[in-house]
């Protein structure tokens, strides 16, 4: 794993319970939505717990089926003041990409309901 990729994963781990004070994003420990947005919070399906991480060196992909919303994860890594310094996110259509130096972390997860804006620009 490259140093920049390690910084992104460390940032992700450290922000697992992050919640923006202005209510724009929240990770909720990967099992809840602290912002109580409408949607599938009560989904009790088994595949809501599936998570997969793949990659090598500076290219990684993280995919999951349940909470947290993909916009919230990208924002927790990039939004001021809680984000990883110099990390940037972009919406790539079917996923988000977070970049830091030579590292790219592709995030595939469910989208937040449109009524609530996240800290990442679409």
mmCIF file with all atom_site columns, C-alpha atoms in Angstrom:
data_model
loop_
_atom_site.group_PDB
_atom_site.id
_atom_site.type_symbol
_atom_site.label_atom_id
_atom_site.label_alt_id
_atom_site.label_comp_id
_atom_site.label_asym_id
_atom_site.label_entity_id
_atom_site.label_seq_id
_atom_site.pdbx_PDB_ins_code
_atom_site.Cartn_x
_atom_site.Cartn_y
_atom_site.Cartn_z
_atom_site.occupancy
_atom_site.B_iso_or_equiv
_atom_site.pdbx_formal_charge
_atom_site.auth_seq_id
_atom_site.auth_comp_id
_atom_site.auth_asym_id
_atom_site.auth_atom_id
_atom_site.pdbx_PDB_model_num
ATOM 1   C CA . UNK A 1 1   ? 0.000   0.000  0.000   1.00 0.00 ? 1   UNK A CA 1
ATOM 2   C CA . UNK A 1 2   ? 1.391   3.395  -0.931  1.00 0.00 ? 2   UNK A CA 1
ATOM 3   C CA . UNK A 1 3   ? 1.922   6.036  1.759   1.00 0.00 ? 3   UNK A CA 1
ATOM 4   C CA . UNK A 1 4   ? -0.872  8.219  0.350   1.00 0.00 ? 4   UNK A CA 1
ATOM 5   C CA . UNK A 1 5   ? -3.290  5.278  0.240   1.00 0.00 ? 5   UNK A CA 1
ATOM 6   C CA . UNK A 1 6   ? -2.389  4.483  3.840   1.00 0.00 ? 6   UNK A CA 1
ATOM 7   C CA . UNK A 1 7   ? -3.196  8.084  4.808   1.00 0.00 ? 7   UNK A CA 1
ATOM 8   C CA . UNK A 1 8   ? -6.624  7.797  3.152   1.00 0.00 ? 8   UNK A CA 1
ATOM 9   C CA . UNK A 1 9   ? -7.422  4.551  4.972   1.00 0.00 ? 9   UNK A CA 1
ATOM 10  C CA . UNK A 1 10  ? -6.189  5.957  8.258   1.00 0.00 ? 10  UNK A CA 1
ATOM 11  C CA . UNK A 1 11  ? -8.410  8.972  7.654   1.00 0.00 ? 11  UNK A CA 1
ATOM 12  C CA . UNK A 1 12  ? -11.375 6.748  6.917   1.00 0.00 ? 12  UNK A CA 1
ATOM 13  C CA . UNK A 1 13  ? -10.835 4.711  10.081  1.00 0.00 ? 13  UNK A CA 1
ATOM 14  C CA . UNK A 1 14  ? -10.426 7.814  12.248  1.00 0.00 ? 14  UNK A CA 1
ATOM 15  C CA . UNK A 1 15  ? -13.634 9.337  10.893  1.00 0.00 ? 15  UNK A CA 1
ATOM 16  C CA . UNK A 1 16  ? -15.894 6.296  11.285  1.00 0.00 ? 16  UNK A CA 1
ATOM 17  C CA . UNK A 1 17  ? -18.097 8.161  13.767  1.00 0.00 ? 17  UNK A CA 1
ATOM 18  C CA . UNK A 1 18  ? -17.731 11.585 12.121  1.00 0.00 ? 18  UNK A CA 1
ATOM 19  C CA . UNK A 1 19  ? -20.726 13.883 11.871  1.00 0.00 ? 19  UNK A CA 1
ATOM 20  C CA . UNK A 1 20  ? -20.596 17.353 10.372  1.00 0.00 ? 20  UNK A CA 1
ATOM 21  C CA . UNK A 1 21  ? -21.745 19.964 12.895  1.00 0.00 ? 21  UNK A CA 1
ATOM 22  C CA . UNK A 1 22  ? -23.832 21.641 10.171  1.00 0.00 ? 22  UNK A CA 1
ATOM 23  C CA . UNK A 1 23  ? -25.649 18.390 9.333   1.00 0.00 ? 23  UNK A CA 1
ATOM 24  C CA . UNK A 1 24  ? -24.209 17.945 5.840   1.00 0.00 ? 24  UNK A CA 1
ATOM 25  C CA . UNK A 1 25  ? -22.713 14.462 6.292   1.00 0.00 ? 25  UNK A CA 1
ATOM 26  C CA . UNK A 1 26  ? -22.276 11.650 8.827   1.00 0.00 ? 26  UNK A CA 1
ATOM 27  C CA . UNK A 1 27  ? -20.753 8.180  8.641   1.00 0.00 ? 27  UNK A CA 1
ATOM 28  C CA . UNK A 1 28  ? -22.597 6.649  11.613  1.00 0.00 ? 28  UNK A CA 1
ATOM 29  C CA . UNK A 1 29  ? -20.151 3.790  12.258  1.00 0.00 ? 29  UNK A CA 1
ATOM 30  C CA . UNK A 1 30  ? -21.316 2.109  9.001   1.00 0.00 ? 30  UNK A CA 1
ATOM 31  C CA . UNK A 1 31  ? -24.694 1.046  10.442  1.00 0.00 ? 31  UNK A CA 1
ATOM 32  C CA . UNK A 1 32  ? -26.845 4.128  11.007  1.00 0.00 ? 32  UNK A CA 1
ATOM 33  C CA . UNK A 1 33  ? -27.617 7.571  9.635   1.00 0.00 ? 33  UNK A CA 1
ATOM 34  C CA . UNK A 1 34  ? -27.202 10.067 12.507  1.00 0.00 ? 34  UNK A CA 1
ATOM 35  C CA . UNK A 1 35  ? -28.838 12.713 10.309  1.00 0.00 ? 35  UNK A CA 1
ATOM 36  C CA . UNK A 1 36  ? -31.999 10.555 10.087  1.00 0.00 ? 36  UNK A CA 1
ATOM 37  C CA . UNK A 1 37  ? -32.568 11.247 6.395   1.00 0.00 ? 37  UNK A CA 1
ATOM 38  C CA . UNK A 1 38  ? -35.548 9.532  4.797   1.00 0.00 ? 38  UNK A CA 1
ATOM 39  C CA . UNK A 1 39  ? -34.767 6.312  3.028   1.00 0.00 ? 39  UNK A CA 1
ATOM 40  C CA . UNK A 1 40  ? -33.770 2.828  3.953   1.00 0.00 ? 40  UNK A CA 1
ATOM 41  C CA . UNK A 1 41  ? -32.537 3.263  7.532   1.00 0.00 ? 41  UNK A CA 1
ATOM 42  C CA . UNK A 1 42  ? -34.860 0.476  8.646   1.00 0.00 ? 42  UNK A CA 1
ATOM 43  C CA . UNK A 1 43  ? -33.640 -1.974 5.996   1.00 0.00 ? 43  UNK A CA 1
ATOM 44  C CA . UNK A 1 44  ? -32.874 -5.211 7.821   1.00 0.00 ? 44  UNK A CA 1
ATOM 45  C CA . UNK A 1 45  ? -31.707 -7.149 4.748   1.00 0.00 ? 45  UNK A CA 1
ATOM 46  C CA . UNK A 1 46  ? -28.617 -9.318 5.167   1.00 0.00 ? 46  UNK A CA 1
ATOM 47  C CA . UNK A 1 47  ? -26.695 -7.819 2.262   1.00 0.00 ? 47  UNK A CA 1
ATOM 48  C CA . UNK A 1 48  ? -26.723 -4.390 3.920   1.00 0.00 ? 48  UNK A CA 1
ATOM 49  C CA . UNK A 1 49  ? -23.603 -5.578 5.795   1.00 0.00 ? 49  UNK A CA 1
ATOM 50  C CA . UNK A 1 50  ? -21.528 -6.560 2.755   1.00 0.00 ? 50  UNK A CA 1
ATOM 51  C CA . UNK A 1 51  ? -18.306 -4.621 2.337   1.00 0.00 ? 51  UNK A CA 1
ATOM 52  C CA . UNK A 1 52  ? -15.399 -5.312 0.000   1.00 0.00 ? 52  UNK A CA 1
ATOM 53  C CA . UNK A 1 53  ? -11.969 -3.712 -0.253  1.00 0.00 ? 53  UNK A CA 1
ATOM 54  C CA . UNK A 1 54  ? -9.678  -4.471 -3.173  1.00 0.00 ? 54  UNK A CA 1
ATOM 55  C CA . UNK A 1 55  ? -6.528  -2.931 -4.485  1.00 0.00 ? 55  UNK A CA 1
ATOM 56  C CA . UNK A 1 56  ? -2.791  -2.717 -4.481  1.00 0.00 ? 56  UNK A CA 1
ATOM 57  C CA . UNK A 1 57  ? -0.238  0.068  -4.172  1.00 0.00 ? 57  UNK A CA 1
ATOM 58  C CA . UNK A 1 58  ? -1.933  3.377  -4.875  1.00 0.00 ? 58  UNK A CA 1
ATOM 59  C CA . UNK A 1 59  ? -5.224  2.162  -6.462  1.00 0.00 ? 59  UNK A CA 1
ATOM 60  C CA . UNK A 1 60  ? -7.993  0.892  -4.197  1.00 0.00 ? 60  UNK A CA 1
ATOM 61  C CA . UNK A 1 61  ? -11.727 0.234  -4.437  1.00 0.00 ? 61  UNK A CA 1
ATOM 62  C CA . UNK A 1 62  ? -14.088 0.110  -1.469  1.00 0.00 ? 62  UNK A CA 1
ATOM 63  C CA . UNK A 1 63  ? -17.620 -1.154 -2.138  1.00 0.00 ? 63  UNK A CA 1
ATOM 64  C CA . UNK A 1 64  ? -20.509 -1.654 0.306   1.00 0.00 ? 64  UNK A CA 1
ATOM 65  C CA . UNK A 1 65  ? -24.283 -2.163 0.290   1.00 0.00 ? 65  UNK A CA 1
ATOM 66  C CA . UNK A 1 66  ? -25.533 -0.579 3.504   1.00 0.00 ? 66  UNK A CA 1
ATOM 67  C CA . UNK A 1 67  ? -24.935 2.655  5.306   1.00 0.00 ? 67  UNK A CA 1
ATOM 68  C CA . UNK A 1 68  ? -23.037 4.975  5.091   1.00 0.00 ? 68  UNK A CA 1
ATOM 69  C CA . UNK A 1 69  ? -23.968 7.043  2.085   1.00 0.00 ? 69  UNK A CA 1
ATOM 70  C CA . UNK A 1 70  ? -21.133 7.351  -0.431  1.00 0.00 ? 70  UNK A CA 1
ATOM 71  C CA . UNK A 1 71  ? -21.294 11.170 -0.413  1.00 0.00 ? 71  UNK A CA 1
ATOM 72  C CA . UNK A 1 72  ? -20.835 11.176 3.354   1.00 0.00 ? 72  UNK A CA 1
ATOM 73  C CA . UNK A 1 73  ? -17.763 8.959  3.158   1.00 0.00 ? 73  UNK A CA 1
ATOM 74  C CA . UNK A 1 74  ? -16.195 11.163 0.473   1.00 0.00 ? 74  UNK A CA 1
ATOM 75  C CA . UNK A 1 75  ? -17.014 14.305 2.464   1.00 0.00 ? 75  UNK A CA 1
ATOM 76  C CA . UNK A 1 76  ? -15.551 12.906 5.676   1.00 0.00 ? 76  UNK A CA 1
ATOM 77  C CA . UNK A 1 77  ? -12.251 12.432 3.851   1.00 0.00 ? 77  UNK A CA 1
ATOM 78  C CA . UNK A 1 78  ? -12.184 15.813 2.110   1.00 0.00 ? 78  UNK A CA 1
ATOM 79  C CA . UNK A 1 79  ? -14.433 18.461 3.706   1.00 0.00 ? 79  UNK A CA 1
ATOM 80  C CA . UNK A 1 80  ? -12.947 21.173 5.886   1.00 0.00 ? 80  UNK A CA 1
ATOM 81  C CA . UNK A 1 81  ? -12.083 21.044 8.743   1.00 0.00 ? 81  UNK A CA 1
ATOM 82  C CA . UNK A 1 82  ? -12.284 17.285 9.340   1.00 0.00 ? 82  UNK A CA 1
ATOM 83  C CA . UNK A 1 83  ? -10.947 16.001 6.007   1.00 0.00 ? 83  UNK A CA 1
ATOM 84  C CA . UNK A 1 84  ? -7.518  14.607 5.205   1.00 0.00 ? 84  UNK A CA 1
ATOM 85  C CA . UNK A 1 85  ? -5.253  17.501 4.204   1.00 0.00 ? 85  UNK A CA 1
ATOM 86  C CA . UNK A 1 86  ? -4.922  17.747 0.385   1.00 0.00 ? 86  UNK A CA 1
ATOM 87  C CA . UNK A 1 87  ? -7.465  14.970 -0.331  1.00 0.00 ? 87  UNK A CA 1
ATOM 88  C CA . UNK A 1 88  ? -9.997  15.801 -3.049  1.00 0.00 ? 88  UNK A CA 1
ATOM 89  C CA . UNK A 1 89  ? -13.173 14.021 -4.127  1.00 0.00 ? 89  UNK A CA 1
ATOM 90  C CA . UNK A 1 90  ? -15.091 13.976 -7.368  1.00 0.00 ? 90  UNK A CA 1
ATOM 91  C CA . UNK A 1 91  ? -18.354 12.391 -8.356  1.00 0.00 ? 91  UNK A CA 1
ATOM 92  C CA . UNK A 1 92  ? -17.580 9.964  -11.186 1.00 0.00 ? 92  UNK A CA 1
ATOM 93  C CA . UNK A 1 93  ? -21.209 9.034  -11.857 1.00 0.00 ? 93  UNK A CA 1
ATOM 94  C CA . UNK A 1 94  ? -21.535 5.508  -10.507 1.00 0.00 ? 94  UNK A CA 1
ATOM 95  C CA . UNK A 1 95  ? -18.945 6.088  -7.755  1.00 0.00 ? 95  UNK A CA 1
ATOM 96  C CA . UNK A 1 96  ? -16.859 8.739  -6.016  1.00 0.00 ? 96  UNK A CA 1
ATOM 97  C CA . UNK A 1 97  ? -13.106 8.997  -6.350  1.00 0.00 ? 97  UNK A CA 1
ATOM 98  C CA . UNK A 1 98  ? -11.014 10.369 -3.524  1.00 0.00 ? 98  UNK A CA 1
ATOM 99  C CA . UNK A 1 99  ? -7.460  11.273 -4.461  1.00 0.00 ? 99  UNK A CA 1
ATOM 100 C CA . UNK A 1 100 ? -4.486  12.067 -2.309  1.00 0.00 ? 100 UNK A CA 1
ATOM 101 C CA . UNK A 1 101 ? -1.117  12.450 -3.984  1.00 0.00 ? 101 UNK A CA 1
ATOM 102 C CA . UNK A 1 102 ? -0.617  9.318  -6.079  1.00 0.00 ? 102 UNK A CA 1
ATOM 103 C CA . UNK A 1 103 ? -3.435  7.381  -4.356  1.00 0.00 ? 103 UNK A CA 1
ATOM 104 C CA . UNK A 1 104 ? -6.952  6.877  -5.676  1.00 0.00 ? 104 UNK A CA 1
ATOM 105 C CA . UNK A 1 105 ? -9.722  5.378  -3.565  1.00 0.00 ? 105 UNK A CA 1
ATOM 106 C CA . UNK A 1 106 ? -12.881 4.545  -5.505  1.00 0.00 ? 106 UNK A CA 1
ATOM 107 C CA . UNK A 1 107 ? -15.999 4.488  -3.352  1.00 0.00 ? 107 UNK A CA 1
ATOM 108 C CA . UNK A 1 108 ? -19.064 2.512  -4.441  1.00 0.00 ? 108 UNK A CA 1
ATOM 109 C CA . UNK A 1 109 ? -22.069 2.795  -2.137  1.00 0.00 ? 109 UNK A CA 1
ATOM 110 C CA . UNK A 1 110 ? -25.645 4.007  -1.960  1.00 0.00 ? 110 UNK A CA 1
ATOM 111 C CA . UNK A 1 111 ? -26.443 7.652  -2.633  1.00 0.00 ? 111 UNK A CA 1
ATOM 112 C CA . UNK A 1 112 ? -27.943 9.965  -0.039  1.00 0.00 ? 112 UNK A CA 1
ATOM 113 C CA . UNK A 1 113 ? -31.501 11.162 -0.609  1.00 0.00 ? 113 UNK A CA 1
ATOM 114 C CA . UNK A 1 114 ? -31.486 14.279 -2.806  1.00 0.00 ? 114 UNK A CA 1
ATOM 115 C CA . UNK A 1 115 ? -33.243 16.414 -0.168  1.00 0.00 ? 115 UNK A CA 1
ATOM 116 C CA . UNK A 1 116 ? -30.031 16.535 1.879   1.00 0.00 ? 116 UNK A CA 1
ATOM 117 C CA . UNK A 1 117 ? -26.867 18.068 0.452   1.00 0.00 ? 117 UNK A CA 1
ATOM 118 C CA . UNK A 1 118 ? -23.571 16.512 1.512   1.00 0.00 ? 118 UNK A CA 1
ATOM 119 C CA . UNK A 1 119 ? -20.263 18.301 1.959   1.00 0.00 ? 119 UNK A CA 1
ATOM 120 C CA . UNK A 1 120 ? -19.116 17.122 -1.487  1.00 0.00 ? 120 UNK A CA 1
ATOM 121 C CA . UNK A 1 121 ? -20.189 18.892 -4.655  1.00 0.00 ? 121 UNK A CA 1
ATOM 122 C CA . UNK A 1 122 ? -21.833 16.687 -7.259  1.00 0.00 ? 122 UNK A CA 1
#
